mmCIF file of C-alpha atoms in Angstrom:
data_model
loop_
_atom_site.group_PDB
_atom_site.id
_atom_site.type_symbol
_atom_site.label_atom_id
_atom_site.label_comp_id
_atom_site.label_asym_id
_atom_site.label_seq_id
_atom_site.Cartn_x
_atom_site.Cartn_y
_atom_site.Cartn_z
ATOM 1 C CA MET T 1 0.000 0.000 0.000
ATOM 2 C CA LYS T 2 1.091 3.566 -0.584
ATOM 3 C CA ASP T 3 2.497 5.851 2.069
ATOM 4 C CA PHE T 4 -0.089 8.533 2.789
ATOM 5 C CA ARG T 5 2.300 11.021 4.372
ATOM 6 C CA LYS T 6 1.908 13.436 1.458
ATOM 7 C CA ILE T 7 -1.861 13.626 1.836
ATOM 8 C CA VAL T 8 -2.255 16.844 3.843
ATOM 9 C CA LEU T 9 -5.756 16.885 5.254
ATOM 10 C CA SER T 10 -7.797 19.976 5.889
ATOM 11 C CA LEU T 11 -8.359 18.584 9.367
ATOM 12 C CA ALA T 12 -6.401 17.301 12.335
ATOM 13 C CA LEU T 13 -7.451 13.939 13.753
ATOM 14 C CA ALA T 14 -7.148 13.424 17.493
ATOM 15 C CA GLY T 15 -8.959 11.537 20.234
ATOM 16 C CA CYS T 16 -9.068 8.326 22.195
ATOM 17 C CA ILE T 17 -9.552 4.780 20.932
ATOM 18 C CA PHE T 18 -12.969 3.227 21.427
ATOM 19 C CA SER T 19 -13.128 -0.516 21.815
ATOM 20 C CA PHE T 20 -14.566 -2.575 19.038
ATOM 21 C CA PRO T 21 -14.512 -6.159 17.810
ATOM 22 C CA SER T 22 -11.158 -6.725 16.131
ATOM 23 C CA ASN T 23 -12.696 -8.881 13.411
ATOM 24 C CA LYS T 24 -15.088 -6.152 12.331
ATOM 25 C CA ALA T 25 -12.530 -3.501 11.302
ATOM 26 C CA ARG T 26 -8.823 -3.672 10.608
ATOM 27 C CA ALA T 27 -6.355 -0.890 11.335
ATOM 28 C CA GLU T 28 -4.704 0.114 8.084
ATOM 29 C CA LYS T 29 -3.356 3.581 8.806
ATOM 30 C CA ILE T 30 -2.236 5.716 11.730
ATOM 31 C CA ILE T 31 -2.211 9.390 12.595
ATOM 32 C CA ILE T 32 -0.707 10.981 15.675
ATOM 33 C CA ASN T 33 -2.969 11.301 18.714
ATOM 34 C CA HIS T 34 -2.350 14.986 19.262
ATOM 35 C CA ASP T 35 -4.047 14.880 22.658
ATOM 36 C CA ILE T 36 -1.035 12.900 23.860
ATOM 37 C CA SER T 37 1.907 14.464 22.051
ATOM 38 C CA PRO T 38 2.548 17.240 19.498
ATOM 39 C CA GLY T 39 5.055 15.064 17.679
ATOM 40 C CA VAL T 40 6.603 11.611 17.626
ATOM 41 C CA ASN T 41 10.169 10.563 16.917
ATOM 42 C CA VAL T 42 10.720 8.080 14.089
ATOM 43 C CA ARG T 43 13.367 5.472 14.949
ATOM 44 C CA SER T 44 15.547 3.210 12.830
ATOM 45 C CA GLU T 45 14.877 0.260 15.151
ATOM 46 C CA LYS T 46 12.314 -0.771 17.759
ATOM 47 C CA SER T 47 14.106 0.945 20.619
ATOM 48 C CA ASP T 48 13.897 4.301 22.383
ATOM 49 C CA ASP T 49 17.679 4.407 22.092
ATOM 50 C CA ALA T 50 17.740 3.834 18.314
ATOM 51 C CA PRO T 51 18.826 6.690 16.012
ATOM 52 C CA ILE T 52 16.110 9.230 15.198
ATOM 53 C CA LEU T 53 15.322 9.416 11.485
ATOM 54 C CA GLY T 54 12.878 12.297 11.733
ATOM 55 C CA GLY T 55 9.527 13.230 13.196
ATOM 56 C CA ILE T 56 5.793 12.948 12.509
ATOM 57 C CA ASP T 57 3.288 15.753 13.011
ATOM 58 C CA TYR T 58 -0.469 15.482 13.381
ATOM 59 C CA GLN T 59 -1.314 15.860 9.681
ATOM 60 C CA ASP T 60 0.797 12.937 8.525
ATOM 61 C CA ILE T 61 -0.981 9.659 7.702
ATOM 62 C CA TYR T 62 0.994 6.420 7.366
ATOM 63 C CA ASP T 63 0.209 2.874 6.373
ATOM 64 C CA VAL T 64 0.860 0.228 9.009
ATOM 65 C CA LYS T 65 3.336 -2.304 7.596
ATOM 66 C CA SER T 66 3.380 -4.387 10.776
ATOM 67 C CA GLU T 67 3.001 -3.918 14.510
ATOM 68 C CA ASP T 68 3.537 -5.519 17.888
ATOM 69 C CA ASP T 69 2.431 -4.522 21.376
ATOM 70 C CA TYR T 70 4.700 -1.466 21.483
ATOM 71 C CA TRP T 71 5.912 -0.508 17.993
ATOM 72 C CA ILE T 72 4.477 0.150 14.542
ATOM 73 C CA LYS T 73 6.534 -0.329 11.394
ATOM 74 C CA ILE T 74 5.981 2.294 8.686
ATOM 75 C CA ASN T 75 7.616 3.565 5.532
ATOM 76 C CA PHE T 76 9.226 6.891 6.428
ATOM 77 C CA GLU T 77 10.925 8.783 3.614
ATOM 78 C CA GLY T 78 11.523 5.548 1.732
ATOM 79 C CA LYS T 79 12.886 3.581 4.674
ATOM 80 C CA ASP T 80 11.442 0.958 7.003
ATOM 81 C CA SER T 81 11.122 2.810 10.306
ATOM 82 C CA TYR T 82 9.466 2.445 13.696
ATOM 83 C CA VAL T 83 7.254 4.599 15.893
ATOM 84 C CA GLY T 84 5.844 4.024 19.361
ATOM 85 C CA LYS T 85 2.369 2.553 19.131
ATOM 86 C CA LYS T 86 0.961 4.443 22.110
ATOM 87 C CA TRP T 87 1.303 7.828 20.399
ATOM 88 C CA PHE T 88 -1.044 7.070 17.517
ATOM 89 C CA PHE T 89 -4.689 6.943 16.691
ATOM 90 C CA LYS T 90 -5.709 4.131 14.329
ATOM 91 C CA LEU T 91 -7.843 4.770 11.268
ATOM 92 C CA TYR T 92 -9.998 1.843 10.175
ATOM 93 C CA ASP T 93 -10.944 0.595 6.731
ATOM 94 C CA TYR T 94 -14.523 -0.126 5.665
ATOM 95 C CA LYS T 95 -15.486 -2.417 2.781
ATOM 96 C CA ILE T 96 -17.351 -1.277 -0.314
ATOM 97 C CA ILE T 97 -20.552 -3.349 -0.546
ATOM 98 C CA ASN T 98 -21.975 -1.874 -3.788
ATOM 99 C CA ASP T 99 -20.286 -0.730 -6.971
ATOM 100 C CA CYS T 100 -20.187 3.060 -6.632
ATOM 101 C CA LYS T 101 -18.241 6.257 -7.320
ATOM 102 C CA LEU T 102 -15.861 8.260 -5.192
ATOM 103 C CA LYS T 103 -17.225 11.806 -5.427
ATOM 104 C CA LYS T 104 -15.135 14.966 -5.542
ATOM 105 C CA ASP T 105 -17.527 16.992 -3.380
ATOM 106 C CA LEU T 106 -20.179 16.338 -0.777
ATOM 107 C CA SER T 107 -23.025 16.388 -3.293
ATOM 108 C CA LYS T 108 -24.058 13.024 -4.709
ATOM 109 C CA LYS T 109 -24.213 14.743 -8.110
ATOM 110 C CA SER T 110 -20.616 16.000 -7.995
ATOM 111 C CA GLU T 111 -17.757 14.886 -10.238
ATOM 112 C CA ASN T 112 -16.660 11.247 -10.051
ATOM 113 C CA LEU T 113 -13.040 10.726 -8.984
ATOM 114 C CA LYS T 114 -12.788 6.940 -8.931
ATOM 115 C CA SER T 115 -14.858 3.820 -9.499
ATOM 116 C CA LEU T 116 -15.148 1.601 -6.416
ATOM 117 C CA LYS T 117 -15.860 -2.111 -6.716
ATOM 118 C CA LYS T 118 -18.054 -4.228 -4.455
ATOM 119 C CA ASP T 119 -16.167 -6.582 -2.084
ATOM 120 C CA LYS T 120 -12.850 -5.540 -3.645
ATOM 121 C CA ASP T 121 -12.159 -2.001 -2.501
ATOM 122 C CA LYS T 122 -11.922 -0.514 0.969
ATOM 123 C CA VAL T 123 -11.919 3.088 2.141
ATOM 124 C CA THR T 124 -10.905 4.820 5.353
ATOM 125 C CA ILE T 125 -13.666 6.974 6.832
ATOM 126 C CA LEU T 126 -12.517 10.394 8.001
ATOM 127 C CA GLU T 127 -15.881 12.005 8.679
ATOM 128 C CA ILE T 128 -19.620 11.276 8.711
ATOM 129 C CA CYS T 129 -21.145 14.105 6.675
ATOM 130 C CA PRO T 130 -24.665 15.409 5.997
ATOM 131 C CA ASN T 131 -26.780 13.893 3.251
ATOM 132 C CA ASP T 132 -25.700 10.358 4.281
ATOM 133 C CA MET T 133 -22.228 10.844 2.841
ATOM 134 C CA ALA T 134 -18.844 9.914 4.334
ATOM 135 C CA LYS T 135 -15.519 11.664 3.718
ATOM 136 C CA VAL T 136 -12.977 8.944 2.966
ATOM 137 C CA ILE T 137 -9.449 8.117 1.818
ATOM 138 C CA TYR T 138 -9.166 5.740 -1.116
ATOM 139 C CA LYS T 139 -5.606 4.987 -2.244
ATOM 140 C CA ASP T 140 -4.143 8.410 -3.093
ATOM 141 C CA SER T 141 -7.445 10.308 -3.139
ATOM 142 C CA ILE T 142 -9.751 11.972 -0.632
ATOM 143 C CA GLY T 143 -13.418 12.148 -1.592
ATOM 144 C CA TYR T 144 -16.970 11.276 -0.610
ATOM 145 C CA VAL T 145 -19.007 8.061 -0.705
ATOM 146 C CA ASP T 146 -22.660 7.408 0.040
ATOM 147 C CA ILE T 147 -22.763 5.581 3.392
ATOM 148 C CA LYS T 148 -25.190 2.992 2.021
ATOM 149 C CA ASN T 149 -22.267 1.698 -0.096
ATOM 150 C CA LEU T 150 -20.099 0.973 2.967
ATOM 151 C CA ASP T 151 -20.307 -2.076 5.229
ATOM 152 C CA ILE T 152 -20.763 0.217 8.234
ATOM 153 C CA SER T 153 -24.370 0.573 7.054
ATOM 154 C CA GLN T 154 -24.951 -3.186 7.484
ATOM 155 C CA LYS T 155 -23.655 -3.517 11.016
ATOM 156 C CA LYS T 156 -25.951 -4.364 13.880
ATOM 157 C CA THR T 157 -27.509 -1.304 15.460
ATOM 158 C CA GLU T 158 -25.343 -1.182 18.591
ATOM 159 C CA ASP T 159 -22.171 -2.005 16.683
ATOM 160 C CA LYS T 160 -22.973 0.666 14.101
ATOM 161 C CA LYS T 161 -23.575 3.207 16.855
ATOM 162 C CA ARG T 162 -20.160 2.491 18.353
ATOM 163 C CA HIS T 163 -18.433 2.911 15.002
ATOM 164 C CA ILE T 164 -20.240 6.178 14.335
ATOM 165 C CA ALA T 165 -19.593 7.391 17.889
ATOM 166 C CA ARG T 166 -15.894 6.778 17.395
ATOM 167 C CA ILE T 167 -15.846 8.674 14.100
ATOM 168 C CA ASN T 168 -17.902 11.517 15.593
ATOM 169 C CA TYR T 169 -15.568 11.708 18.571
ATOM 170 C CA ILE T 170 -12.639 12.161 16.214
ATOM 171 C CA ASN T 171 -14.433 14.932 14.377
ATOM 172 C CA LYS T 172 -15.347 16.651 17.615
ATOM 173 C CA ASN T 173 -11.618 17.116 18.082
ATOM 174 C CA LEU T 174 -10.700 17.894 14.456
ATOM 175 C CA ASN T 175 -10.213 21.623 14.921
ATOM 176 C CA LYS T 176 -8.806 21.451 18.422
ATOM 177 C CA TYR T 177 -5.207 21.812 17.333
ATOM 178 C CA GLU T 178 -5.742 23.580 14.020
ATOM 179 C CA ASP T 179 -3.584 26.552 15.013
ATOM 180 C CA PHE T 180 -1.238 24.476 17.112
ATOM 181 C CA GLY T 181 2.371 24.502 15.960
ATOM 182 C CA GLN T 182 1.765 26.633 12.890
ATOM 183 C CA ILE T 183 4.777 28.773 12.105
ATOM 184 C CA GLU T 184 3.873 32.443 11.846
ATOM 185 C CA GLN T 185 5.856 35.206 10.173
ATOM 186 C CA TYR T 186 8.065 37.021 12.668
ATOM 187 C CA ASN T 187 10.440 39.897 12.039
ATOM 188 C CA TYR T 188 12.848 41.640 14.359
ATOM 189 C CA ASP T 189 14.017 45.244 14.329
ATOM 190 C CA LYS T 190 16.717 46.313 16.794
ATOM 191 C CA GLY T 191 15.548 43.825 19.388
ATOM 192 C CA ASN T 192 11.930 44.898 19.241
ATOM 193 C CA PHE T 193 9.386 42.218 18.515
ATOM 194 C CA ILE T 194 7.040 42.673 15.545
ATOM 195 C CA LYS T 195 4.276 40.225 14.588
ATOM 196 C CA GLU T 196 2.688 40.636 11.156
ATOM 197 C CA ARG T 197 -1.084 40.307 11.260
ATOM 198 C CA LYS T 198 -3.516 39.980 8.353
ATOM 199 C CA GLU T 199 -4.586 43.582 8.768
ATOM 200 C CA GLU T 200 -0.869 44.531 8.616
ATOM 201 C CA GLU T 201 -0.989 45.877 12.130
ATOM 202 C CA GLU T 202 2.475 46.053 13.679
ATOM 203 C CA ILE T 203 2.802 45.305 17.376
ATOM 204 C CA GLN T 204 6.043 46.416 19.012
ATOM 205 C CA TYR T 205 7.524 44.450 21.868
ATOM 206 C CA THR T 206 8.430 46.616 24.848
ATOM 207 C CA GLU T 207 10.023 45.394 28.057
ATOM 208 C CA GLN T 208 7.939 45.611 31.189
ATOM 209 C CA GLU T 209 8.906 46.228 34.764
ATOM 210 C CA ILE T 210 8.207 43.023 36.634
ATOM 211 C CA THR T 211 8.467 42.478 40.381
ATOM 212 C CA TYR T 212 9.024 39.068 41.877
ATOM 213 C CA ASP T 213 6.487 37.971 44.456
ATOM 214 C CA TYR T 214 7.175 34.254 44.016
ATOM 215 C CA TYR T 215 10.907 33.945 43.395
ATOM 216 C CA GLU T 216 14.031 35.990 43.906
ATOM 217 C CA VAL T 217 15.596 35.735 40.465
ATOM 218 C CA SER T 218 17.530 37.989 38.152
ATOM 219 C CA GLY T 219 15.958 39.254 34.953
ATOM 220 C CA ASP T 220 12.246 39.329 34.189
ATOM 221 C CA GLY T 221 9.660 37.584 32.054
ATOM 222 C CA ALA T 222 11.055 39.177 28.937
ATOM 223 C CA ASP T 223 14.474 37.821 29.817
ATOM 224 C CA ILE T 224 12.982 34.333 30.083
ATOM 225 C CA TYR T 225 11.398 34.629 26.655
ATOM 226 C CA TRP T 226 14.521 35.993 24.968
ATOM 227 C CA TYR T 227 16.701 33.375 26.620
ATOM 228 C CA ALA T 228 14.358 30.676 25.272
ATOM 229 C CA CYS T 229 14.740 32.155 21.784
ATOM 230 C CA ASN T 230 18.472 31.402 21.896
ATOM 231 C CA PHE T 231 17.572 27.778 21.116
ATOM 232 C CA LEU T 232 15.388 28.329 18.050
ATOM 233 C CA GLY T 233 15.956 25.653 15.435
ATOM 234 C CA ASN T 234 17.328 23.077 17.864
ATOM 235 C CA PRO T 235 15.769 19.594 17.700
ATOM 236 C CA TYR T 236 12.708 18.212 19.443
ATOM 237 C CA VAL T 237 13.267 14.835 21.106
ATOM 238 C CA PHE T 238 10.479 13.325 23.163
ATOM 239 C CA GLY T 239 11.755 12.834 26.703
ATOM 240 C CA GLY T 240 14.853 14.913 25.935
ATOM 241 C CA ASN T 241 16.366 17.407 28.383
ATOM 242 C CA ASP T 242 19.160 18.980 26.350
ATOM 243 C CA LEU T 243 18.444 22.464 24.981
ATOM 244 C CA LEU T 244 21.102 22.000 22.313
ATOM 245 C CA ARG T 245 20.876 18.330 21.303
ATOM 246 C CA GLY T 246 17.195 17.577 21.805
ATOM 247 C CA ILE T 247 14.353 18.367 24.183
ATOM 248 C CA ASP T 248 10.575 18.102 24.398
ATOM 249 C CA CYS T 249 8.039 20.787 25.305
ATOM 250 C CA SER T 250 8.034 20.457 29.090
ATOM 251 C CA GLY T 251 11.768 19.790 29.201
ATOM 252 C CA PHE T 252 12.215 23.040 27.280
ATOM 253 C CA THR T 253 10.191 25.128 29.718
ATOM 254 C CA GLN T 254 11.817 23.398 32.699
ATOM 255 C CA GLN T 255 15.372 23.988 31.459
ATOM 256 C CA VAL T 256 14.698 27.603 30.440
ATOM 257 C CA TYR T 257 13.194 28.451 33.831
ATOM 258 C CA LYS T 258 16.033 26.606 35.573
ATOM 259 C CA GLU T 259 18.442 29.181 34.119
ATOM 260 C CA PHE T 260 16.592 31.795 36.190
ATOM 261 C CA GLY T 261 16.654 29.794 39.413
ATOM 262 C CA ILE T 262 13.071 28.524 39.111
ATOM 263 C CA SER T 263 12.401 24.808 39.484
ATOM 264 C CA LEU T 264 9.479 23.463 37.470
ATOM 265 C CA PRO T 265 8.119 19.904 37.454
ATOM 266 C CA ARG T 266 9.281 17.812 34.486
ATOM 267 C CA ILE T 267 5.838 16.961 33.050
ATOM 268 C CA ALA T 268 3.563 19.522 31.330
ATOM 269 C CA GLN T 269 0.550 18.262 33.297
ATOM 270 C CA ASP T 270 2.361 18.966 36.586
ATOM 271 C CA GLN T 271 3.604 22.346 35.369
ATOM 272 C CA TYR T 272 -0.012 23.342 34.777
ATOM 273 C CA TYR T 273 -0.660 23.336 38.532
ATOM 274 C CA VAL T 274 2.106 25.886 39.211
ATOM 275 C CA GLY T 275 1.533 29.649 39.233
ATOM 276 C CA GLU T 276 -1.404 32.013 38.810
ATOM 277 C CA ASP T 277 -4.156 31.646 36.195
ATOM 278 C CA ILE T 278 -4.041 34.298 33.451
ATOM 279 C CA ASN T 279 -6.680 35.025 30.809
ATOM 280 C CA LEU T 280 -5.844 34.737 27.129
ATOM 281 C CA GLY T 281 -4.892 38.194 25.861
ATOM 282 C CA GLU T 282 -3.523 39.236 29.252
ATOM 283 C CA GLU T 283 -0.379 37.092 29.126
ATOM 284 C CA ASN T 284 3.067 38.609 29.616
ATOM 285 C CA ALA T 285 6.359 37.501 28.184
ATOM 286 C CA GLY T 286 7.574 34.474 30.132
ATOM 287 C CA ASP T 287 4.147 33.137 31.084
ATOM 288 C CA LEU T 288 3.574 29.428 30.515
ATOM 289 C CA VAL T 289 0.960 28.540 27.876
ATOM 290 C CA PHE T 290 -0.743 25.129 27.998
ATOM 291 C CA TYR T 291 -2.603 23.056 25.395
ATOM 292 C CA GLY T 292 -4.752 19.969 25.736
ATOM 293 C CA THR T 293 -8.332 18.760 25.926
ATOM 294 C CA SER T 294 -8.924 19.859 29.529
ATOM 295 C CA PRO T 295 -6.988 21.026 32.614
ATOM 296 C CA SER T 296 -6.605 17.358 33.561
ATOM 297 C CA ASN T 297 -5.299 16.371 30.098
ATOM 298 C CA ILE T 298 -2.431 18.717 29.217
ATOM 299 C CA SER T 299 -0.429 17.657 26.164
ATOM 300 C CA HIS T 300 1.833 20.648 25.440
ATOM 301 C CA VAL T 301 3.394 23.702 27.070
ATOM 302 C CA ALA T 302 5.047 26.819 25.645
ATOM 303 C CA ILE T 303 6.438 30.189 26.734
ATOM 304 C CA ALA T 304 4.480 33.339 25.852
ATOM 305 C CA ASP T 305 6.021 36.395 24.203
ATOM 306 C CA GLY T 306 3.347 38.755 25.560
ATOM 307 C CA ASN T 307 2.147 39.762 22.084
ATOM 308 C CA GLY T 308 0.081 36.826 20.883
ATOM 309 C CA GLY T 309 2.937 34.443 20.189
ATOM 310 C CA ILE T 310 4.880 31.637 21.852
ATOM 311 C CA VAL T 311 8.263 29.942 21.702
ATOM 312 C CA HIS T 312 8.203 26.185 22.229
ATOM 313 C CA ALA T 313 9.685 22.806 21.443
ATOM 314 C CA SER T 314 6.968 22.043 18.924
ATOM 315 C CA SER T 315 7.491 18.642 17.299
ATOM 316 C CA PRO T 316 10.179 16.356 15.859
ATOM 317 C CA LYS T 317 9.640 17.881 12.418
ATOM 318 C CA THR T 318 9.877 21.558 13.386
ATOM 319 C CA GLY T 319 11.998 21.526 16.552
ATOM 320 C CA ILE T 320 12.057 24.702 18.661
ATOM 321 C CA ILE T 321 10.068 27.429 16.925
ATOM 322 C CA ARG T 322 7.986 30.562 17.435
ATOM 323 C CA SER T 323 4.262 30.271 16.706
ATOM 324 C CA TYR T 324 0.930 32.012 17.075
ATOM 325 C CA ILE T 325 -0.546 31.347 20.513
ATOM 326 C CA GLY T 326 -3.728 29.748 19.096
ATOM 327 C CA ASN T 327 -6.334 28.520 21.599
ATOM 328 C CA PRO T 328 -4.602 27.327 24.767
ATOM 329 C CA ILE T 329 -6.401 25.496 27.542
ATOM 330 C CA GLY T 330 -4.705 27.728 30.123
ATOM 331 C CA ILE T 331 -1.987 30.268 30.877
ATOM 332 C CA LYS T 332 0.034 30.422 34.091
ATOM 333 C CA ARG T 333 2.175 33.209 35.514
ATOM 334 C CA ILE T 334 5.133 32.025 37.552
ATOM 335 C CA ILE T 335 6.634 35.456 38.179
ATOM 336 C CA GLU T 336 5.109 38.930 38.607
#
């Protein structure tokens, strides 16, 4: 089967795995569970100590070549490679039960992309759409199929409900991380921060006077942010603690704050319970910015710039970057 990494979806799939009978649907493809991690390292062997070949972000879809209890074998940039099984959401194939057409658009009268054959072809459902249509992947194409032509329509009522609930759950989370990790355009002029917005509004970064009620440290929140920016472009490594050779999101915030004499917990979820809650739009440079599905399910942490942006260890593909702040689940102030 083909490698679907080059199919860039207009959606981001995330969520938890519902239980279903293993003989009813077979996992054919995987996509990162972004609720758990913003990125996953790709290894040359089935070992956390094996060389890293690259990274996978949430919009990359891969065929499963084989799997065991802990690892999935995929084709990554033309090579047999391995990723940790726990980081991925599985996409399931559904059988075509009637000869039909793969449609270009949601309308049943839209252009035909492919001919699908009964009992021969399978598709991967991405979304249950209005008008009894399903958005699907078929080989190297994304299109729409009438649900009555898929074996999901023939399942027993309760089994069908579970399949649809699983698909709906995925779609409930499709837009959750849409802005997450997107690289914005940033310019710098004599140390002042400028972010280009669509309306071409220029926002200048100015340092603020910050007093320290929580810690006696040198510098201020702006110093924390600018220190973090020293490591832009360095690699993301899940579980890493080295700002130069590889680090993950919470390791990044922990090591940056450590430079200023502040000890943070190692895990993003634990870091969330430190500091004072701040509303979005009221963040200062140096504040911690958290992402996830809820306060009890934090999957990522970053450092605010105070002007609608963040610096963070984003993913194995992008490393340490600056991004738009997006829609965080919470913001915490460690210093004032």
